[in-house]
mmCIF file of C-alpha atoms in Angstrom:
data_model
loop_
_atom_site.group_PDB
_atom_site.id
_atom_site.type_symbol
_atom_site.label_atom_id
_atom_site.label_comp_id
_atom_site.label_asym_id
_atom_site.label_seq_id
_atom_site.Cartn_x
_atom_site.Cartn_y
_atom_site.Cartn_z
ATOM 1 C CA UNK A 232 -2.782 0.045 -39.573
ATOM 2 C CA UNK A 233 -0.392 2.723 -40.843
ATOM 3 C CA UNK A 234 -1.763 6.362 -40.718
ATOM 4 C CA UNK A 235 -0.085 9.100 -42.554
ATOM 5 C CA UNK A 236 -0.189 13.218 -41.919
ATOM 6 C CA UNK A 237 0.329 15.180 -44.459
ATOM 7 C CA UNK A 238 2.156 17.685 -44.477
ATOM 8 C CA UNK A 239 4.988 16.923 -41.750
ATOM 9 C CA UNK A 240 5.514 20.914 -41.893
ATOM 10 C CA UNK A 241 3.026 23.656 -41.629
ATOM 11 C CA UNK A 242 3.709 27.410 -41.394
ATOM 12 C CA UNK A 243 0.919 29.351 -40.977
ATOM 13 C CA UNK A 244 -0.077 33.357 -40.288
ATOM 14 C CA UNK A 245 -1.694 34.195 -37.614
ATOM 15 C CA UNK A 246 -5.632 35.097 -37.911
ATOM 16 C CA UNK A 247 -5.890 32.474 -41.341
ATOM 17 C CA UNK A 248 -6.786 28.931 -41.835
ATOM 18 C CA UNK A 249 -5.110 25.767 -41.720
ATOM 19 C CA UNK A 250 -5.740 22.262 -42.395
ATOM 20 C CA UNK A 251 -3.435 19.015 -41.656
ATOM 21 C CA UNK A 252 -4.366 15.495 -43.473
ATOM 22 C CA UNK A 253 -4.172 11.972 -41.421
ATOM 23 C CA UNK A 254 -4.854 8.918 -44.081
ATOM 24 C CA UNK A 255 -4.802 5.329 -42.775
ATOM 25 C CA UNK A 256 -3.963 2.374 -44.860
ATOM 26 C CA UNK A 257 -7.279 0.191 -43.763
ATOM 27 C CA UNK A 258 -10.696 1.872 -42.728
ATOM 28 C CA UNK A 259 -10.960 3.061 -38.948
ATOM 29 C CA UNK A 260 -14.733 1.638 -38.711
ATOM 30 C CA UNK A 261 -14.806 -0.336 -35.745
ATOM 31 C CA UNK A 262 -17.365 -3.568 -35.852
ATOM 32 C CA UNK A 263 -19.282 -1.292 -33.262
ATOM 33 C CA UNK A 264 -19.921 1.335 -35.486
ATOM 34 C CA UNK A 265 -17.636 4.126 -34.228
ATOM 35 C CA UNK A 266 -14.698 5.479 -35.819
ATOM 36 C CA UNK A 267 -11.776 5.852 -34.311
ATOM 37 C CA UNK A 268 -9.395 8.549 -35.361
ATOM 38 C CA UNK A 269 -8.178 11.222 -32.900
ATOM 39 C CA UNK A 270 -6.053 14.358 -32.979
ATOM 40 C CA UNK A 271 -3.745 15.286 -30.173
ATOM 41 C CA UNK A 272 -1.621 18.809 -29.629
ATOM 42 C CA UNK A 273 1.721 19.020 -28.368
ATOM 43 C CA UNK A 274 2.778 22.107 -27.598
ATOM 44 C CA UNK A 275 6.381 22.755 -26.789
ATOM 45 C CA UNK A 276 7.930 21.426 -23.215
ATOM 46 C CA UNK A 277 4.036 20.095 -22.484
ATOM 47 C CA UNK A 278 3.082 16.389 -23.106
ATOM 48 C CA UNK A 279 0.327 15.683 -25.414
ATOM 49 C CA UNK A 280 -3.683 16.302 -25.048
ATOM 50 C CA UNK A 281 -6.317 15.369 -26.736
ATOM 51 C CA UNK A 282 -8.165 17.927 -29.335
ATOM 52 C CA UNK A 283 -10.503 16.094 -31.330
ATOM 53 C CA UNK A 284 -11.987 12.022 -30.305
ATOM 54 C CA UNK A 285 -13.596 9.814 -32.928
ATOM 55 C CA UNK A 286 -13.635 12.224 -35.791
ATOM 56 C CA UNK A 287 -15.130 15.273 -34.554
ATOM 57 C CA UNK A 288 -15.646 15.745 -31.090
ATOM 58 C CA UNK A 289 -13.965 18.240 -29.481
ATOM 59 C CA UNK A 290 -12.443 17.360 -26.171
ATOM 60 C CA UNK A 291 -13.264 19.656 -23.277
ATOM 61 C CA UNK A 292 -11.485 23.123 -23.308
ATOM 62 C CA UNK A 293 -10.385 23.206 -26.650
ATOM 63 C CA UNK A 294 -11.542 26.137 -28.471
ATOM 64 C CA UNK A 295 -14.298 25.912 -30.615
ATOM 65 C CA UNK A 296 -11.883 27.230 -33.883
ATOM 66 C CA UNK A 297 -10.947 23.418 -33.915
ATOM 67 C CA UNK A 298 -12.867 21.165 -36.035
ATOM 68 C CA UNK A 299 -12.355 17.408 -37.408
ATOM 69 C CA UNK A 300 -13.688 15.556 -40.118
ATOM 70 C CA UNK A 301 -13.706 13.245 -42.425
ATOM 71 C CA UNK A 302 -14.830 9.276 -42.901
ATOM 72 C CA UNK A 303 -13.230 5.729 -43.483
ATOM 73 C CA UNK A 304 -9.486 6.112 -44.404
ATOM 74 C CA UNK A 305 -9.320 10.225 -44.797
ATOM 75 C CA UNK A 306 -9.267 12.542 -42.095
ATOM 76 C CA UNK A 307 -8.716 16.761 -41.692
ATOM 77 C CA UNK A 308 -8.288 18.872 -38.590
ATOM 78 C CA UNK A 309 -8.860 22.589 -39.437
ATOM 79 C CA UNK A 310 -8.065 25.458 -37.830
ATOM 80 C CA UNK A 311 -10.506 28.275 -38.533
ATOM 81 C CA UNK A 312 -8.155 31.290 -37.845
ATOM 82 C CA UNK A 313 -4.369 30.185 -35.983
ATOM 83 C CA UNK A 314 -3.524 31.942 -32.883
ATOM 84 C CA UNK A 315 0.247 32.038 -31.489
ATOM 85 C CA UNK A 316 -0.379 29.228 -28.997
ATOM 86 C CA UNK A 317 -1.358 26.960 -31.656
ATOM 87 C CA UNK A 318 2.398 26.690 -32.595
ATOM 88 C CA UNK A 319 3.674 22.811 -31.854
ATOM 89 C CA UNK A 320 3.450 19.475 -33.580
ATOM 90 C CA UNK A 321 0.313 17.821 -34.448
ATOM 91 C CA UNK A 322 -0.789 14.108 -34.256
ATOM 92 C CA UNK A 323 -3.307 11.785 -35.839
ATOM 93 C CA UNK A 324 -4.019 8.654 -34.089
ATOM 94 C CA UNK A 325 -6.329 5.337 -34.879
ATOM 95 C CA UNK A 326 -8.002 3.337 -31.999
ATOM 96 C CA UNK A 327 -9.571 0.967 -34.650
ATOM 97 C CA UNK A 328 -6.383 -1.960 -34.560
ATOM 98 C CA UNK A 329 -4.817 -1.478 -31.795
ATOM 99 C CA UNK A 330 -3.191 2.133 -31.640
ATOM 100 C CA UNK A 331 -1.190 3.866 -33.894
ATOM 101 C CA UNK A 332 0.197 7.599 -34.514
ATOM 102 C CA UNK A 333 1.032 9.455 -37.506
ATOM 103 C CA UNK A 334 4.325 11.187 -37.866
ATOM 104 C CA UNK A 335 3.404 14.000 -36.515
ATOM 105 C CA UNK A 336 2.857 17.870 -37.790
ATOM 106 C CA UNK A 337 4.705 20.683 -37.279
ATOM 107 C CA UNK A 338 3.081 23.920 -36.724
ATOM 108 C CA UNK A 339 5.103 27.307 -36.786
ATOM 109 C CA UNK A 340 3.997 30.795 -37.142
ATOM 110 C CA UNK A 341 5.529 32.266 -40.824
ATOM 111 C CA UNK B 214 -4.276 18.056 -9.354
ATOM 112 C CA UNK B 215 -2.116 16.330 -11.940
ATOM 113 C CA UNK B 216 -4.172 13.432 -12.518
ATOM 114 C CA UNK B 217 -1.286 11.312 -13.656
ATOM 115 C CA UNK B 218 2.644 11.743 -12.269
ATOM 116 C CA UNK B 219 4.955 9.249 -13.485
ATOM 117 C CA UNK B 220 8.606 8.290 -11.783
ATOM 118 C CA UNK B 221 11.508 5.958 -12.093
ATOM 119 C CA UNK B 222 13.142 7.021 -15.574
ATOM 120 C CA UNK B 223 16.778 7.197 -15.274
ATOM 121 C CA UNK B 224 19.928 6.724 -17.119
ATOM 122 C CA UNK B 225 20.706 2.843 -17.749
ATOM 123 C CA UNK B 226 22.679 0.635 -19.702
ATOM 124 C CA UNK B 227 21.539 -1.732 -22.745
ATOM 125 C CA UNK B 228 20.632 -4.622 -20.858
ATOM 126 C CA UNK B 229 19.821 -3.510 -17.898
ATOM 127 C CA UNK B 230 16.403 -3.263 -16.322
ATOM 128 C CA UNK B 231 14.273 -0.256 -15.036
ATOM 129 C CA UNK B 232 10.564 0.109 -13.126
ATOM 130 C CA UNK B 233 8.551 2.851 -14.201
ATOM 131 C CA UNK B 234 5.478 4.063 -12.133
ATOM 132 C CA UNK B 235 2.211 6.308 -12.085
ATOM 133 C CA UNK B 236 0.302 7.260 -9.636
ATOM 134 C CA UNK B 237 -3.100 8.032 -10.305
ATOM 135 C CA UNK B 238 -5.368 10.862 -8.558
ATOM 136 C CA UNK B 239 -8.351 12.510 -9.152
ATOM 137 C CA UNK B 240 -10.508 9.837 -11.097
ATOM 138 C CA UNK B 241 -11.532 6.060 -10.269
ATOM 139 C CA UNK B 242 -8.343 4.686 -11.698
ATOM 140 C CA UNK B 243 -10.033 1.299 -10.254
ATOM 141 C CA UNK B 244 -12.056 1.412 -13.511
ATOM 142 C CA UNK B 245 -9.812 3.109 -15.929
ATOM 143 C CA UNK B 246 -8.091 1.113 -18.987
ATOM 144 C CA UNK B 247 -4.174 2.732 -18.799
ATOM 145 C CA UNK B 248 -1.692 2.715 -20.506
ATOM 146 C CA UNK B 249 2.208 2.970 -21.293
ATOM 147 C CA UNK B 250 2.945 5.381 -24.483
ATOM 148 C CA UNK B 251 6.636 6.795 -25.181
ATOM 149 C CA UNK B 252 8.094 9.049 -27.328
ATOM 150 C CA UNK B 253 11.363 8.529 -29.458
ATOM 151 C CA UNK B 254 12.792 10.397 -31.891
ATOM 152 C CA UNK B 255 12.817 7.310 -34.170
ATOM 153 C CA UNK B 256 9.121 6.328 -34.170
ATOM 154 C CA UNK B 257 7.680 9.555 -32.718
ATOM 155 C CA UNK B 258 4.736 8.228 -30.256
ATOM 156 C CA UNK B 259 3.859 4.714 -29.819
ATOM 157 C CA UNK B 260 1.647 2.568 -27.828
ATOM 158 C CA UNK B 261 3.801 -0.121 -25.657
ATOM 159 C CA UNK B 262 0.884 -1.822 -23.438
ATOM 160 C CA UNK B 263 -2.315 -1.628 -22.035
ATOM 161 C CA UNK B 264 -4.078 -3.105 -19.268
ATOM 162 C CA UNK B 265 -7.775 -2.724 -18.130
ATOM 163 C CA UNK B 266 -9.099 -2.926 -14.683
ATOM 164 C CA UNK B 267 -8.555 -6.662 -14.426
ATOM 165 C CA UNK B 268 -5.263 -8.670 -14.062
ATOM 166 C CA UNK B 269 -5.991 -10.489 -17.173
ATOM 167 C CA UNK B 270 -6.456 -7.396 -19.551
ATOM 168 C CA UNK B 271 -2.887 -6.879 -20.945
ATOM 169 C CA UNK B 272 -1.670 -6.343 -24.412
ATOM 170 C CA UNK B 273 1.656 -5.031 -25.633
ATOM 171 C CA UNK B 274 2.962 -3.999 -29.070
ATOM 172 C CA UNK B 275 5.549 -6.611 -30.836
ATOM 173 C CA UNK B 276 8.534 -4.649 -29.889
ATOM 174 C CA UNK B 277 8.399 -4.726 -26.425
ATOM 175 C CA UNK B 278 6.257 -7.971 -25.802
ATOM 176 C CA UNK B 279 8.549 -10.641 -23.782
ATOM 177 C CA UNK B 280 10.572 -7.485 -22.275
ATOM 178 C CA UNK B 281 8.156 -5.125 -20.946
ATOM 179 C CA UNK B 282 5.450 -5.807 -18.085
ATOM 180 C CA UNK B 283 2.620 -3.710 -17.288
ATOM 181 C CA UNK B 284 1.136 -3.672 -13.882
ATOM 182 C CA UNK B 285 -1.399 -2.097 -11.499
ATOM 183 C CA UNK B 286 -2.265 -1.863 -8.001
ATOM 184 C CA UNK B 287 -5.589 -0.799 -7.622
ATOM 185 C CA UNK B 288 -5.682 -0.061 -3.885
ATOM 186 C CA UNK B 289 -2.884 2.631 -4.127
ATOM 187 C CA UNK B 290 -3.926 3.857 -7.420
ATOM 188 C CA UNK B 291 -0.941 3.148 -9.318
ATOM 189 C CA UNK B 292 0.105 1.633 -12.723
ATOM 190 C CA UNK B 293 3.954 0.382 -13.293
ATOM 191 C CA UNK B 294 5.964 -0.444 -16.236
ATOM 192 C CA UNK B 295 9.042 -3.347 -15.812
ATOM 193 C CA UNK B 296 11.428 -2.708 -18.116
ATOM 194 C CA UNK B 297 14.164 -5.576 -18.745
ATOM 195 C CA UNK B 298 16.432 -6.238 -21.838
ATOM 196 C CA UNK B 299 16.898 -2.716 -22.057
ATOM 197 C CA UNK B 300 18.359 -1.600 -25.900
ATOM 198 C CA UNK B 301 19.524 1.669 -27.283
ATOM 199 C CA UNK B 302 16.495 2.023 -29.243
ATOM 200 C CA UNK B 303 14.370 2.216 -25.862
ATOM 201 C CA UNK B 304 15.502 5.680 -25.084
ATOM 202 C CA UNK B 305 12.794 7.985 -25.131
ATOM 203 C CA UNK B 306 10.164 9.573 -22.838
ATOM 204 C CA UNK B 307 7.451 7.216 -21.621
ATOM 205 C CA UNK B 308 4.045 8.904 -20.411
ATOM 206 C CA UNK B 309 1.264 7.203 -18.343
ATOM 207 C CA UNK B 310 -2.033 7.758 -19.974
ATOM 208 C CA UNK B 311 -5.942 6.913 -19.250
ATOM 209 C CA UNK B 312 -7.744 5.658 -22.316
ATOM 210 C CA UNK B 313 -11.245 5.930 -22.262
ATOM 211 C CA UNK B 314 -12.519 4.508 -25.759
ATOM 212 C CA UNK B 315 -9.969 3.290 -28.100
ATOM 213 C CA UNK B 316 -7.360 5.578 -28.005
ATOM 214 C CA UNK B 317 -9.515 8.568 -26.598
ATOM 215 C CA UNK B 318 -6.675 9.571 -24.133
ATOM 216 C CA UNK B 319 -8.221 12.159 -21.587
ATOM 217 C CA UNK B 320 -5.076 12.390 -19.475
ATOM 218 C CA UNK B 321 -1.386 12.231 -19.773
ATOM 219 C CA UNK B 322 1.322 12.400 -17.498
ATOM 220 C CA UNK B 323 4.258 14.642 -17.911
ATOM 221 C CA UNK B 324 6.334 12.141 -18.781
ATOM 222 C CA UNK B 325 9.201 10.570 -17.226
ATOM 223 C CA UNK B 326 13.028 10.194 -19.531
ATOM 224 C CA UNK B 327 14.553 6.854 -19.955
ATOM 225 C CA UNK B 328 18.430 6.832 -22.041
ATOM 226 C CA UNK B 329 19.847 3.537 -22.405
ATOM 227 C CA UNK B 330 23.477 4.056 -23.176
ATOM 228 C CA UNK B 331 26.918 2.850 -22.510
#
């Protein structure tokens, strides 16, 4: 399964919105009903954490500005109003076929 | 607590072998699917293998399968990665991660660099 992010580069100001797309090339539907699309933070020097599991759910500790949604092949994260340490790249993920990653998002302060 | 620290990345050359480990702390790794993810500059982040709490629970993505070998020792808590048949293309930095539900990875290692060069 391929998933793309769109766009690969986001500048945003600080205090507004700001959305980033994640499309897959099959459906992330799992046979048990679930669907498995994540989003994961990097911020710079730091490794990767989760923000948002299967769709929506936001991990614990992640700020409630955060939000996913989204069904079958299209996906959005949102941020509600970007603060500075939301600056770093963004991933999409799908746990439906194995696991794959999107390209990634880059998110810089304007 | 880190809950994941990996070790054994180092410089090597194409061909040559290297064994990458995790140690685990903080959760009941006994139970815990892991897994090997690394991050390149050509393919960004990218699954390599898995392996769930038994022996027999190990998959590995096409491009490493035949080269790489995940393993675990449950009784110190540790995963490993055996890296042979090194290439150029392996270069990257390869993080140890718990996944609890396809892909819902709750904790990551710092990572740990591997450059295969001559």
């Amino acid at each position: 399964i391929v998933v793309t992010q769109s766009p690969l580069f986001l500048p945003v100001t600080l205090g507004q919105p700001a959305s980033i797309s994640c499309k897959s090339s099959q459906t992330l539907v799992h046979s048990n009903g679930n669907t498995y699309l994540h989003w994961f933070q990097q911020r710079p020097g730091q490794p990767p954490r989760v923000l948002i599991y299967k769709v929506s759910y936001r991990a614990s500790g992640v700020p409630d500005r955060f939000s996913g949604s989204g069904s079958g092949t299209d996906f959005t994260l949102r941020i509600s109003r970007v603060e500075a340490e939301d600056v770093g790249i963004y991933y999409c993920m799908q746990g439906r076929d194995w696991q794959t990653f999107g390209q990634g998002t880059k998110v810089e302060i304007k | 607590e880190v809950p994941l620290v990996e070790s054994g990345g180092d410089w090597v050359q194409p061909g040559g072998s290297l064994r990458l480990s995790c140690a685990a702390s903080g959760f009941t790794f006994s139970n815990s699917w892991m897994n090997w993810v690394r991050h390149t500059p050509e393919k960004g982040l990218e699954l390599l293998a898995n392996m769930g709490p038994s022996e027999t629970q190990k998959y590995y993505v096409d491009s490493v399968e035949g080269r790489f070998t995940i393993s675990r020792d449950n009784a110190k808590n540790s995963l490993f990665l055996q890296m042979n048949s090194l290439r150029v293309e392996d270069t990257g930095v390869y993080y140890c991660v718990r996944d609890l539900e396809h892909g819902y990875y709750d904790y990551w290692g710092q990572g740990t660099l591997v450059i295969v060069s001559s």
